Coordinates of N, CA and C and ligand atoms in Angstrom, one line a residue:
M1 N 0.8 -1.2 0.0 CA 0.0 0.0 0.0 C 0.9 1.2 0.0
S2 N 0.5 2.2 -0.8 CA 1.3 3.5 -0.8 C 1.2 4.3 0.5
P3 N 2.2 5.1 0.8 CA 2.2 5.9 2.0 C 0.9 6.8 2.1
G4 N 0.5 7.4 0.9 CA -0.6 8.3 0.9 C -1.9 7.5 1.2
Q5 N -2.0 6.3 0.6 CA -3.2 5.5 0.8 C -3.3 5.1 2.3
F6 N -2.1 4.7 2.8 CA -2.0 4.3 4.2 C -2.5 5.4 5.1
A7 N -2.0 6.6 4.9 CA -2.3 7.8 5.7 C -3.8 8.1 5.7
A8 N -4.4 8.0 4.5 CA -5.9 8.2 4.4 C -6.7 7.2 5.2
K9 N -6.3 5.9 5.1 CA -6.9 4.8 5.8 C -6.9 5.1 7.3
K10 N -5.7 5.5 7.7 CA -5.5 5.8 9.1 C -6.4 6.9 9.6
L11 N -6.4 7.9 8.8 CA -7.3 9.1 9.2 C -8.8 8.6 9.3
M12 N -9.2 7.9 8.3 CA -10.6 7.4 8.3 C -10.9 6.5 9.5
S13 N -9.9 5.6 9.8 CA -10.2 4.7 10.9 C -10.2 5.4 12.3
E14 N -9.3 6.4 12.4 CA -9.3 7.2 13.6 C -10.6 7.8 13.9
H15 N -11.3 8.2 12.9 CA -12.6 8.9 13.0 C -13.8 8.0 12.8
G16 N -13.5 6.7 12.5 CA -14.6 5.8 12.3 C -15.4 6.0 11.0
F17 N -14.7 6.6 10.0 CA -15.4 6.8 8.7 C -15.2 5.6 7.8
T18 N -16.2 5.3 7.0 CA -15.9 4.3 6.0 C -16.2 4.9 4.6
D19 N -17.0 5.9 4.5 CA -17.3 6.5 3.2 C -17.6 8.0 3.5
L20 N -16.8 8.9 2.8 CA -16.9 10.3 3.1 C -17.8 11.0 2.1
S21 N -18.5 10.2 1.2 CA -19.2 10.9 0.1 C -20.3 11.9 0.5
D22 N -20.8 11.7 1.8 CA -21.8 12.6 2.3 C -21.3 13.6 3.3
I23 N -20.0 13.7 3.5 CA -19.4 14.5 4.5 C -18.6 15.7 3.9
P24 N -18.9 16.9 4.2 CA -18.1 18.0 3.7 C -16.7 17.9 4.2
L25 N -15.7 18.0 3.2 CA -14.3 17.9 3.6 C -13.8 19.1 4.5
E26 N -14.6 20.2 4.4 CA -14.2 21.3 5.2 C -14.2 20.9 6.7
L27 N -15.1 20.0 7.1 CA -15.2 19.6 8.5 C -14.0 18.8 8.8
I28 N -13.5 17.9 7.9 CA -12.3 17.1 8.2 C -11.1 18.0 8.3
A29 N -11.0 19.0 7.4 CA -9.9 20.0 7.5 C -9.9 20.7 8.8
S30 N -11.1 21.2 9.2 CA -11.1 22.0 10.4 C -10.8 21.1 11.7
G31 N -11.3 19.9 11.6 CA -10.9 18.9 12.7 C -9.4 18.7 12.8
L32 N -8.7 19.0 11.7 CA -7.2 18.8 11.7 C -6.5 20.2 11.9
G33 N -7.3 21.2 12.1 CA -6.8 22.5 12.5 C -6.5 23.4 11.3
A34 N -7.2 23.2 10.2 CA -7.0 24.1 9.0 C -8.3 24.8 8.7
T35 N -8.2 26.0 8.3 CA -9.4 26.8 7.8 C -9.4 26.7 6.3
V36 N -10.6 26.5 5.7 CA -10.7 26.4 4.2 C -11.3 27.6 3.7
L37 N -10.7 28.2 2.7 CA -11.3 29.3 2.0 C -11.5 29.0 0.5
E38 N -12.5 29.6 -0.1 CA -12.6 29.4 -1.5 C -12.6 30.8 -2.1
K39 N -11.6 31.0 -3.0 CA -11.6 32.3 -3.7 C -10.9 32.1 -5.1
P40 N -11.1 33.1 -6.0 CA -10.5 33.0 -7.3 C -9.0 33.0 -7.2
M41 N -8.3 32.1 -7.9 CA -6.8 32.1 -7.9 C -6.5 32.0 -9.4
S42 N -5.4 32.7 -9.7 CA -5.1 32.8 -11.2 C -4.3 31.6 -11.7
N43 N -3.4 31.1 -10.9 CA -2.6 30.0 -11.5 C -2.5 28.7 -10.8
S44 N -3.4 28.5 -9.8 CA -3.4 27.3 -9.0 C -4.8 26.8 -8.8
D45 N -4.9 25.5 -8.5 CA -6.1 24.9 -8.1 C -6.3 25.0 -6.6
G46 N -5.2 24.9 -5.9 CA -5.2 24.9 -4.4 C -3.9 25.4 -3.8
R47 N -4.0 25.7 -2.6 CA -2.8 26.2 -1.9 C -2.9 25.9 -0.4
I48 N -1.8 25.6 0.2 CA -1.8 25.4 1.7 C -0.7 26.3 2.3
V49 N -1.0 27.0 3.4 CA -0.1 27.8 4.1 C -0.1 27.4 5.5
F50 N 1.1 26.9 6.0 CA 1.2 26.5 7.4 C 1.6 27.6 8.2
G51 N 0.8 28.1 9.1 CA 1.2 29.2 10.0 C 1.5 28.6 11.4
K52 N 2.0 29.5 12.2 CA 2.4 29.0 13.6 C 1.2 28.5 14.3
R53 N 0.1 29.3 14.2 CA -1.1 28.9 14.9 C -2.2 28.4 14.0
K54 N -2.3 28.9 12.8 CA -3.4 28.5 11.9 C -2.8 28.1 10.6
T55 N -3.5 27.1 10.0 CA -3.1 26.7 8.7 C -4.3 27.0 7.8
I56 N -4.0 27.6 6.6 CA -5.0 28.0 5.7 C -4.9 27.2 4.4
I57 N -6.0 26.7 4.0 CA -6.1 26.0 2.7 C -7.0 26.8 1.8
T58 N -6.5 27.1 0.6 CA -7.4 27.9 -0.3 C -7.7 27.0 -1.5
V59 N -8.9 27.0 -1.9 CA -9.3 26.2 -3.1 C -9.8 27.3 -4.2
N60 N -9.4 27.1 -5.4 CA -9.8 28.1 -6.4 C -11.3 28.0 -6.7
S61 N -12.0 29.1 -6.5 CA -13.4 29.1 -6.7 C -13.8 29.0 -8.2
N62 N -12.8 29.2 -9.1 CA -13.1 29.2 -10.5 C -13.0 27.8 -11.1
I63 N -12.7 26.8 -10.3 CA -12.7 25.4 -10.8 C -14.1 25.1 -11.1
E64 N -14.3 24.6 -12.3 CA -15.6 24.4 -12.9 C -16.5 23.3 -12.2
Y65 N -15.8 22.2 -11.9 CA -16.5 21.1 -11.4 C -16.4 20.9 -9.9
E66 N -17.5 20.7 -9.2 CA -17.4 20.5 -7.7 C -16.5 19.3 -7.4
G67 N -16.6 18.2 -8.2 CA -15.8 17.1 -7.9 C -14.3 17.4 -7.9
K68 N -13.9 18.3 -8.8 CA -12.5 18.7 -8.9 C -12.1 19.5 -7.7
K69 N -13.0 20.4 -7.3 CA -12.8 21.2 -6.1 C -12.6 20.3 -4.9
R70 N -13.4 19.3 -4.8 CA -13.3 18.4 -3.7 C -12.0 17.6 -3.7
F71 N -11.7 17.2 -4.9 CA -10.4 16.4 -5.0 C -9.2 17.3 -4.6
T72 N -9.3 18.6 -5.0 CA -8.2 19.5 -4.7 C -8.1 19.7 -3.2
L73 N -9.3 19.9 -2.5 CA -9.3 20.0 -1.1 C -8.7 18.8 -0.4
A74 N -9.1 17.6 -0.9 CA -8.6 16.3 -0.3 C -7.1 16.2 -0.5
H75 N -6.6 16.7 -1.6 CA -5.1 16.7 -1.9 C -4.4 17.6 -0.8
E76 N -5.0 18.8 -0.6 CA -4.4 19.7 0.4 C -4.5 19.1 1.8
I77 N -5.6 18.4 2.1 CA -5.7 17.7 3.4 C -4.6 16.7 3.5
G78 N -4.2 16.1 2.4 CA -3.1 15.1 2.4 C -1.8 15.8 2.8
H79 N -1.6 17.0 2.2 CA -0.4 17.8 2.6 C -0.4 18.1 4.1
L80 N -1.6 18.5 4.5 CA -1.8 18.9 5.9 C -1.4 17.7 6.9
R81 N -1.9 16.6 6.5 CA -1.7 15.4 7.3 C -0.2 14.9 7.3
M82 N 0.4 15.0 6.1 CA 1.6 14.3 5.9 C 2.9 15.2 5.7
H83 N 2.7 16.4 5.3 CA 3.8 17.2 4.9 C 4.1 18.5 5.6
R84 N 3.5 18.6 6.8 CA 3.7 19.8 7.5 C 5.2 20.2 7.7
Q85 N 6.0 19.2 7.9 CA 7.4 19.6 8.1 C 8.2 19.9 6.8
H86 N 7.6 19.6 5.7 CA 8.3 19.8 4.4 C 8.2 21.2 3.8
F87 N 7.1 21.9 4.1 CA 7.1 23.3 3.5 C 6.1 24.1 4.3
L88 N 6.3 25.4 4.1 CA 5.4 26.4 4.8 C 4.3 26.8 3.9
L89 N 4.6 26.9 2.6 CA 3.6 27.3 1.7 C 3.7 26.4 0.5
H90 N 2.6 26.0 -0.1 CA 2.7 25.1 -1.2 C 1.5 25.4 -2.1
N91 N 1.8 25.6 -3.4 CA 0.8 25.9 -4.4 C 0.6 24.7 -5.3
D92 N -0.6 24.4 -5.7 CA -0.8 23.3 -6.6 C -1.4 23.8 -7.9
T93 N -0.6 23.5 -9.0 CA -1.2 23.9 -10.3 C -2.0 22.7 -10.8
D94 N -1.6 22.1 -11.9 CA -2.3 20.9 -12.4 C -1.8 19.7 -11.7
A95 N -2.6 19.2 -10.8 CA -2.1 18.0 -10.0 C -2.1 16.7 -10.9
T96 N -2.8 16.7 -12.0 CA -2.9 15.5 -12.8 C -1.5 15.0 -13.2
L97 N -0.6 15.9 -13.6 CA 0.7 15.5 -14.0 C 1.4 14.7 -12.9
E98 N 1.1 15.0 -11.7 CA 1.9 14.5 -10.6 C 1.6 13.0 -10.3
Y99 N 0.6 12.5 -10.8 CA 0.3 11.1 -10.7 C 1.4 10.3 -11.2
F100 N 2.1 10.8 -12.2 CA 3.1 10.0 -12.9 C 4.4 10.1 -12.3
R101 N 4.6 11.0 -11.4 CA 5.9 11.1 -10.7 C 5.9 10.3 -9.5
K102 N 6.9 9.5 -9.4 CA 6.9 8.5 -8.3 C 7.6 9.1 -7.1
G103 N 7.0 8.8 -5.9 CA 7.7 9.0 -4.7 C 7.9 10.4 -4.3
N104 N 7.1 11.3 -4.7 CA 7.2 12.6 -4.2 C 6.0 13.0 -3.4
Q105 N 6.0 14.2 -2.9 CA 4.9 14.6 -2.0 C 3.6 14.8 -2.8
E106 N 3.7 15.2 -4.1 CA 2.5 15.3 -4.9 C 1.8 14.0 -5.1
T107 N 2.6 13.0 -5.4 CA 2.0 11.6 -5.6 C 1.3 11.2 -4.3
E108 N 2.0 11.4 -3.2 CA 1.5 11.0 -1.9 C 0.2 11.7 -1.6
A109 N 0.1 13.0 -1.9 CA -1.1 13.8 -1.6 C -2.2 13.3 -2.5
N110 N -1.9 13.0 -3.8 CA -2.9 12.4 -4.7 C -3.4 11.1 -4.2
E111 N -2.5 10.2 -3.8 CA -2.9 8.9 -3.3 C -3.7 9.0 -2.1
F112 N -3.4 9.9 -1.2 CA -4.2 10.2 0.0 C -5.6 10.6 -0.4
A113 N -5.6 11.6 -1.3 CA -7.0 12.2 -1.7 C -7.8 11.1 -2.3
S114 N -7.2 10.2 -3.2 CA -7.9 9.2 -3.9 C -8.5 8.2 -2.9
E115 N -7.7 7.8 -1.9 CA -8.2 6.8 -0.9 C -9.3 7.5 0.0
L116 N -9.1 8.7 0.3 CA -10.0 9.4 1.2 C -11.4 9.5 0.5
L117 N -11.4 9.8 -0.8 CA -12.7 10.0 -1.5 C -13.2 8.8 -2.1
M118 N -12.3 7.8 -2.4 CA -12.8 6.6 -3.1 C -12.1 5.4 -2.4
P119 N -12.6 5.1 -1.2 CA -12.0 3.9 -0.4 C -11.9 2.7 -1.3
E120 N -10.7 2.1 -1.3 CA -10.4 1.0 -2.3 C -11.5 -0.1 -2.3
A121 N -11.9 -0.6 -1.1 CA -12.8 -1.7 -1.1 C -14.2 -1.3 -1.7
L122 N -14.7 -0.1 -1.4 CA -15.9 0.3 -1.9 C -15.8 0.6 -3.4
F123 N -14.7 1.2 -3.8 CA -14.5 1.5 -5.2 C -14.5 0.2 -6.0
K124 N -13.9 -0.8 -5.5 CA -13.9 -2.1 -6.3 C -15.3 -2.7 -6.3
E125 N -15.9 -2.7 -5.1 CA -17.2 -3.3 -5.0 C -18.2 -2.7 -6.1
I126 N -18.1 -1.3 -6.2 CA -19.0 -0.7 -7.2 C -18.6 -0.9 -8.6
S127 N -17.3 -0.6 -8.8 CA -16.8 -0.6 -10.2 C -16.8 -2.0 -10.9
D128 N -16.6 -3.0 -10.0 CA -16.6 -4.4 -10.6 C -17.9 -4.8 -11.2
D129 N -19.0 -4.2 -10.8 CA -20.3 -4.6 -11.3 C -20.6 -4.1 -12.7
Y130 N -19.8 -3.2 -13.2 CA -20.1 -2.6 -14.5 C -19.0 -2.8 -15.6
E131 N -19.4 -2.8 -16.8 CA -18.5 -2.8 -17.9 C -17.7 -1.5 -18.0
F132 N -16.4 -1.6 -18.4 CA -15.6 -0.4 -18.4 C -16.0 0.5 -19.6
G133 N -16.0 1.8 -19.3 CA -16.2 2.8 -20.4 C -16.3 4.2 -19.7
P134 N -16.4 5.2 -20.6 CA -16.5 6.6 -20.0 C -17.7 6.8 -19.1
E135 N -18.8 6.1 -19.4 CA -20.0 6.2 -18.6 C -19.7 5.7 -17.2
L136 N -19.0 4.6 -17.1 CA -18.6 4.1 -15.7 C -17.8 5.1 -15.0
L137 N -16.8 5.7 -15.7 CA -15.9 6.7 -15.0 C -16.7 7.9 -14.5
R138 N -17.7 8.3 -15.4 CA -18.5 9.5 -15.0 C -19.4 9.1 -13.8
Y139 N -19.9 7.9 -13.8 CA -20.8 7.4 -12.7 C -20.0 7.4 -11.4
L140 N -18.8 6.9 -11.5 CA -18.0 6.8 -10.3 C -17.6 8.2 -9.8
A141 N -17.3 9.1 -10.7 CA -17.0 10.5 -10.3 C -18.2 11.1 -9.6
D142 N -19.4 10.9 -10.1 CA -20.6 11.4 -9.4 C -20.8 10.8 -8.1
Y143 N -20.6 9.5 -8.1 CA -20.9 8.7 -6.8 C -19.9 9.2 -5.7
F144 N -18.7 9.3 -6.1 CA -17.7 9.6 -5.0 C -17.4 11.1 -4.9
K145 N -18.1 11.9 -5.8 CA -18.0 13.3 -5.8 C -16.5 13.8 -5.9
T146 N -15.9 13.3 -7.0 CA -14.5 13.6 -7.2 C -14.3 13.9 -8.7
S147 N -13.1 14.2 -9.1 CA -12.8 14.6 -10.5 C -12.7 13.3 -11.3
I148 N -13.1 13.4 -12.6 CA -13.1 12.3 -13.5 C -11.6 11.8 -13.7
T149 N -10.7 12.7 -13.6 CA -9.3 12.4 -13.8 C -8.8 11.5 -12.6
S150 N -9.2 11.9 -11.4 CA -8.8 11.1 -10.3 C -9.4 9.7 -10.3
V151 N -10.7 9.6 -10.9 CA -11.3 8.3 -11.0 C -10.6 7.4 -12.0
A152 N -10.1 8.1 -13.1 CA -9.4 7.3 -14.2 C -8.1 6.7 -13.6
Y153 N -7.4 7.4 -12.8 CA -6.1 6.9 -12.2 C -6.5 5.8 -11.2
H154 N -7.5 6.0 -10.4 CA -7.9 5.1 -9.4 C -8.3 3.8 -10.1
Y155 N -9.1 3.9 -11.2 CA -9.5 2.8 -11.9 C -8.3 2.0 -12.5
F156 N -7.3 2.8 -13.0 CA -6.1 2.1 -13.5 C -5.5 1.2 -12.5
K157 N -5.5 1.6 -11.2 CA -4.9 0.8 -10.2 C -5.8 -0.3 -9.7
F158 N -7.1 0.0 -9.5 CA -8.0 -0.9 -8.8 C -9.1 -1.5 -9.6
G159 N -9.3 -1.0 -10.8 CA -10.4 -1.5 -11.7 C -10.1 -2.9 -12.2
H160 N -11.2 -3.6 -12.6 CA -11.0 -5.0 -13.0 C -10.7 -5.1 -14.5
H161 N -10.9 -4.0 -15.3 CA -10.6 -4.1 -16.7 C -9.3 -3.3 -17.0
P162 N -8.4 -3.9 -17.7 CA -7.1 -3.2 -17.9 C -7.2 -2.0 -18.8
I163 N -6.7 -0.9 -18.4 CA -6.7 0.3 -19.2 C -5.3 1.0 -19.2
C164 N -5.0 1.7 -20.3 CA -3.8 2.5 -20.4 C -4.1 3.9 -20.3
L165 N -3.2 4.7 -19.7 CA -3.3 6.1 -19.6 C -2.2 6.9 -20.2
I166 N -2.5 7.9 -21.0 CA -1.4 8.7 -21.6 C -1.8 10.1 -21.4
Y167 N -0.8 10.8 -20.8 CA -1.0 12.2 -20.5 C -0.2 13.1 -21.4
S168 N -0.9 14.0 -22.1 CA -0.3 14.9 -23.1 C -0.6 16.3 -22.7
Y169 N 0.5 17.1 -23.0 CA 0.3 18.6 -22.7 C 0.8 19.3 -23.9
A170 N 0.0 20.2 -24.4 CA 0.4 21.1 -25.6 C 0.9 20.2 -26.7
N171 N 0.2 19.2 -27.0 CA 0.5 18.3 -28.2 C 1.8 17.5 -28.0
K172 N 2.2 17.3 -26.8 CA 3.4 16.4 -26.5 C 3.0 15.4 -25.5
V173 N 3.3 14.2 -25.7 CA 3.1 13.1 -24.7 C 4.1 13.3 -23.6
K174 N 3.6 13.4 -22.3 CA 4.5 13.6 -21.2 C 4.8 12.3 -20.5
Y175 N 3.7 11.5 -20.3 CA 3.9 10.2 -19.6 C 2.8 9.3 -20.1
W176 N 3.1 8.0 -19.9 CA 2.1 7.0 -20.1 C 2.3 5.8 -19.2
M177 N 1.2 5.1 -19.0 CA 1.2 4.0 -18.0 C 0.4 2.9 -18.7
R178 N 0.9 1.7 -18.5 CA 0.1 0.5 -19.0 C 0.1 -0.5 -17.9
P179 N -0.9 -1.4 -17.8 CA -0.9 -2.4 -16.8 C 0.3 -3.3 -17.0
D180 N 0.7 -3.9 -15.9 CA 1.8 -4.9 -16.0 C 1.4 -6.2 -15.3
P181 N 1.2 -7.3 -15.9 CA 1.5 -7.5 -17.3 C 0.4 -7.0 -18.2
Y182 N 0.7 -6.9 -19.5 CA -0.3 -6.5 -20.5 C 0.1 -7.1 -21.8
D183 N -1.0 -7.5 -22.6 CA -0.7 -8.2 -23.8 C -0.1 -7.4 -25.0
H184 N -0.2 -6.1 -24.9 CA 0.2 -5.2 -26.0 C 1.4 -4.3 -25.6
Y185 N 2.2 -4.0 -26.6 CA 3.4 -3.2 -26.3 C 3.0 -1.7 -26.7
M186 N 3.1 -0.8 -25.8 CA 2.8 0.5 -26.1 C 4.0 1.2 -26.9
K187 N 3.7 2.0 -27.9 CA 4.7 2.7 -28.6 C 5.3 3.7 -27.6
N188 N 6.5 3.9 -27.6 CA 7.1 4.9 -26.7 C 7.0 6.3 -27.4
T189 N 6.0 7.1 -26.9 CA 5.7 8.4 -27.5 C 6.2 9.5 -26.6
T190 N 6.8 9.2 -25.5 CA 7.2 10.2 -24.6 C 8.0 11.3 -25.3
N191 N 7.6 12.6 -25.1 CA 8.2 13.8 -25.7 C 7.9 13.9 -27.1
L192 N 7.1 13.0 -27.7 CA 6.7 13.2 -29.1 C 5.2 13.7 -29.1
S193 N 4.8 14.1 -30.3 CA 3.4 14.4 -30.5 C 2.6 13.1 -30.3
P194 N 1.4 13.1 -29.9 CA 0.6 11.9 -29.8 C 0.4 11.4 -31.3
P195 N 0.1 10.1 -31.5 CA -0.1 9.6 -32.9 C -1.1 10.4 -33.7
E196 N -0.8 10.5 -35.0 CA -1.7 11.3 -35.9 C -3.2 10.9 -35.8
D197 N -3.5 9.6 -35.6 CA -4.9 9.2 -35.7 C -5.4 9.0 -34.3
S198 N -4.8 9.6 -33.3 CA -5.4 9.5 -31.9 C -6.4 10.6 -31.7
V199 N -7.2 10.3 -30.6 CA -8.2 11.4 -30.3 C -7.5 12.6 -29.6
A200 N -6.4 12.3 -29.0 CA -5.6 13.4 -28.4 C -5.2 14.4 -29.4
T201 N -4.7 13.8 -30.6 CA -4.2 14.7 -31.6 C -5.4 15.5 -32.2
E202 N -6.5 14.9 -32.3 CA -7.7 15.6 -32.9 C -8.0 16.8 -32.0
Y203 N -7.8 16.7 -30.7 CA -8.1 17.8 -29.8 C -7.0 18.9 -30.0
F204 N -5.7 18.5 -30.0 CA -4.7 19.5 -30.1 C -4.6 20.2 -31.5
K205 N -5.0 19.4 -32.5 CA -4.9 20.0 -33.9 C -6.2 20.8 -34.2
T206 N -7.3 20.3 -33.8 CA -8.6 21.0 -34.3 C -9.4 21.5 -33.1
G207 N -9.1 21.2 -31.9 CA -9.9 21.6 -30.8 C -11.1 20.8 -30.5
K208 N -11.2 19.7 -31.2 CA -12.4 18.8 -31.1 C -12.5 18.2 -29.7
I209 N -13.7 18.4 -29.1 CA -14.0 17.7 -27.8 C -15.3 17.0 -28.1
Y210 N -15.3 15.7 -27.9 CA -16.5 14.9 -28.1 C -17.5 15.0 -27.0
S211 N -18.7 15.0 -27.4 CA -19.8 15.0 -26.4 C -19.8 13.7 -25.6
K212 N -20.5 13.8 -24.4 CA -20.5 12.6 -23.6 C -20.9 11.3 -24.3
K213 N -21.9 11.5 -25.2 CA -22.4 10.3 -25.9 C -21.4 9.7 -26.9
E214 N -20.5 10.6 -27.4 CA -19.5 10.1 -28.4 C -18.1 10.0 -27.8
S215 N -18.0 10.1 -26.5 CA -16.7 10.2 -25.9 C -15.9 8.9 -26.0
K216 N -16.6 7.8 -26.3 CA -15.8 6.5 -26.5 C -15.6 6.4 -28.0
Q217 N -14.3 6.7 -28.4 CA -14.0 6.7 -29.8 C -13.2 5.5 -30.2
P218 N -13.7 4.8 -31.3 CA -12.9 3.6 -31.8 C -11.6 4.1 -32.4
I219 N -10.5 3.4 -32.1 CA -9.2 3.6 -32.7 C -8.6 2.3 -33.2
W220 N -7.5 2.4 -33.9 CA -6.8 1.1 -34.3 C -5.9 0.7 -33.2
K221 N -5.6 -0.6 -33.1 CA -4.6 -1.0 -32.2 C -3.3 -0.2 -32.5
S222 N -3.0 -0.1 -33.8 CA -1.7 0.6 -34.2 C -1.6 2.0 -33.8
T223 N -2.7 2.6 -33.4 CA -2.7 4.0 -33.0 C -1.7 4.2 -31.8
W224 N -1.8 3.4 -30.8 CA -0.9 3.6 -29.6 C 0.0 2.4 -29.4
F225 N -0.2 1.3 -30.1 CA 0.6 0.1 -29.8 C 1.4 -0.4 -31.0
E226 N 2.4 -1.1 -30.7 CA 3.2 -1.8 -31.7 C 2.4 -3.0 -32.2
L227 N 2.5 -3.2 -33.5 CA 1.8 -4.4 -34.1 C 2.9 -5.5 -34.2
N228 N 2.6 -6.7 -33.9 CA 3.5 -7.7 -34.3 C 3.3 -8.1 -35.7
S229 N 4.3 -8.8 -36.3 CA 4.3 -9.0 -37.8 C 3.0 -9.8 -38.3
L230 N 2.4 -10.5 -37.4 CA 1.3 -11.4 -37.9 C 0.0 -10.6 -37.9
E231 N 0.0 -9.4 -37.3 CA -1.3 -8.8 -37.1 C -1.6 -7.8 -38.2
N232 N -2.9 -7.6 -38.3 CA -3.3 -6.5 -39.3 C -4.0 -5.5 -38.3
D233 N -3.6 -4.2 -38.6 CA -4.1 -3.3 -37.6 C -5.6 -3.0 -37.5
N234 N -6.3 -3.7 -38.4 CA -7.7 -3.6 -38.3 C -8.4 -4.6 -37.4
D235 N -7.5 -5.4 -36.9 CA -8.0 -6.6 -36.2 C -8.6 -6.3 -34.8
F236 N -8.2 -5.2 -34.2 CA -8.5 -5.1 -32.8 C -9.5 -4.0 -32.5
N237 N -10.3 -4.2 -31.5 CA -11.3 -3.2 -31.1 C -10.7 -2.4 -29.9
F238 N -10.0 -1.4 -30.2 CA -9.5 -0.5 -29.2 C -10.3 0.8 -29.2
Y239 N -10.3 1.4 -28.0 CA -11.1 2.7 -27.8 C -10.2 3.7 -27.1
E240 N -10.5 4.9 -27.4 CA -9.8 6.0 -26.7 C -10.9 7.0 -26.2
Y241 N -10.8 7.3 -24.9 CA -11.6 8.4 -24.3 C -10.7 9.4 -23.8
C242 N -10.8 10.6 -24.3 CA -9.9 11.7 -24.0 C -10.5 12.7 -22.9
I243 N -9.9 12.8 -21.8 CA -10.3 13.7 -20.8 C -9.5 15.0 -21.0
I244 N -10.2 16.1 -21.5 CA -9.5 17.3 -21.8 C -9.7 18.3 -20.7
T245 N -8.6 19.0 -20.4 CA -8.6 20.1 -19.5 C -8.1 21.3 -20.3
Q246 N -9.1 22.1 -20.8 CA -8.7 23.2 -21.7 C -7.8 24.2 -21.0
K247 N -8.2 24.5 -19.8 CA -7.4 25.5 -19.0 C -5.9 25.2 -19.0
Y248 N -5.5 24.0 -18.9 CA -4.1 23.6 -18.9 C -3.6 23.1 -20.2
N249 N -4.5 23.0 -21.2 CA -4.2 22.4 -22.5 C -3.6 21.0 -22.4
T250 N -4.3 20.2 -21.6 CA -3.9 18.8 -21.4 C -5.0 17.8 -21.9
A251 N -4.5 16.7 -22.3 CA -5.4 15.6 -22.6 C -5.0 14.3 -21.9
L252 N -5.9 13.7 -21.2 CA -5.6 12.4 -20.6 C -6.3 11.4 -21.5
S253 N -5.5 10.6 -22.2 CA -6.2 9.5 -23.0 C -6.3 8.3 -22.2
V254 N -7.5 7.8 -22.2 CA -7.8 6.5 -21.6 C -8.0 5.5 -22.7
V255 N -7.1 4.5 -22.8 CA -7.1 3.6 -24.0 C -7.4 2.2 -23.5
W256 N -8.3 1.5 -24.1 CA -8.6 0.1 -23.7 C -9.0 -0.7 -24.8
E257 N -9.0 -2.0 -24.6 CA -9.5 -3.0 -25.6 C -10.7 -3.7 -25.0
E258 N -11.7 -3.9 -25.9 CA -12.9 -4.6 -25.3 C -12.8 -6.1 -25.3
Ligands
ZN1 ZN1 0.2 19.4 -3.8

């Protein structure tokens, strides 16, 4: 279990919580000695300032989705609980990227937030009952009142259907993750543009964002994966669902085979 997940479980068990989906996180923060403010911020989603007597957490009121606000607050509570000795002031810009960085405080805070909002056992219990797809991710985001991005990463870890995640910024692939083991070899596109025929490229080149109904887009296996010599790239039913954050010019491609 990761340190962040462990810390969240510990906090929950100390307070006898099993599911926080109906509890305002402001209460948890104030129980831990922090005051939560919501106000417009220009370059951050959240911030924490550790004072001698008081700790202040600020969440950007311009964040469009309540689930993302809640995830941001849970992330700051993670810093509050785990990182007091590491910094006095900390600003969070796009926390998505940090999922891919191993072993730093941002990963820990994200893992903490994910477990706090989506306890592993409950997450598995609910998600295992449904077929994988964008609708399931949206359903889980609504259920757990968190961001769709955080659900995608949590599903990557704990979901029963294997999925790959590729994070691109400004038309460059920054990081990718695939299950291990996995039957297909991912092309190494790190620091390159996403493949021409990917949904991510469609967004970066034309600004196209698919509606909810169309968000599951068919792609070829060869779009993101190496083909072995016996295969024909039309053989496989792969799909890509792109989670776009226009404000940061990022695309998180969720890629899977049915
Ligand atoms: Zn942070």
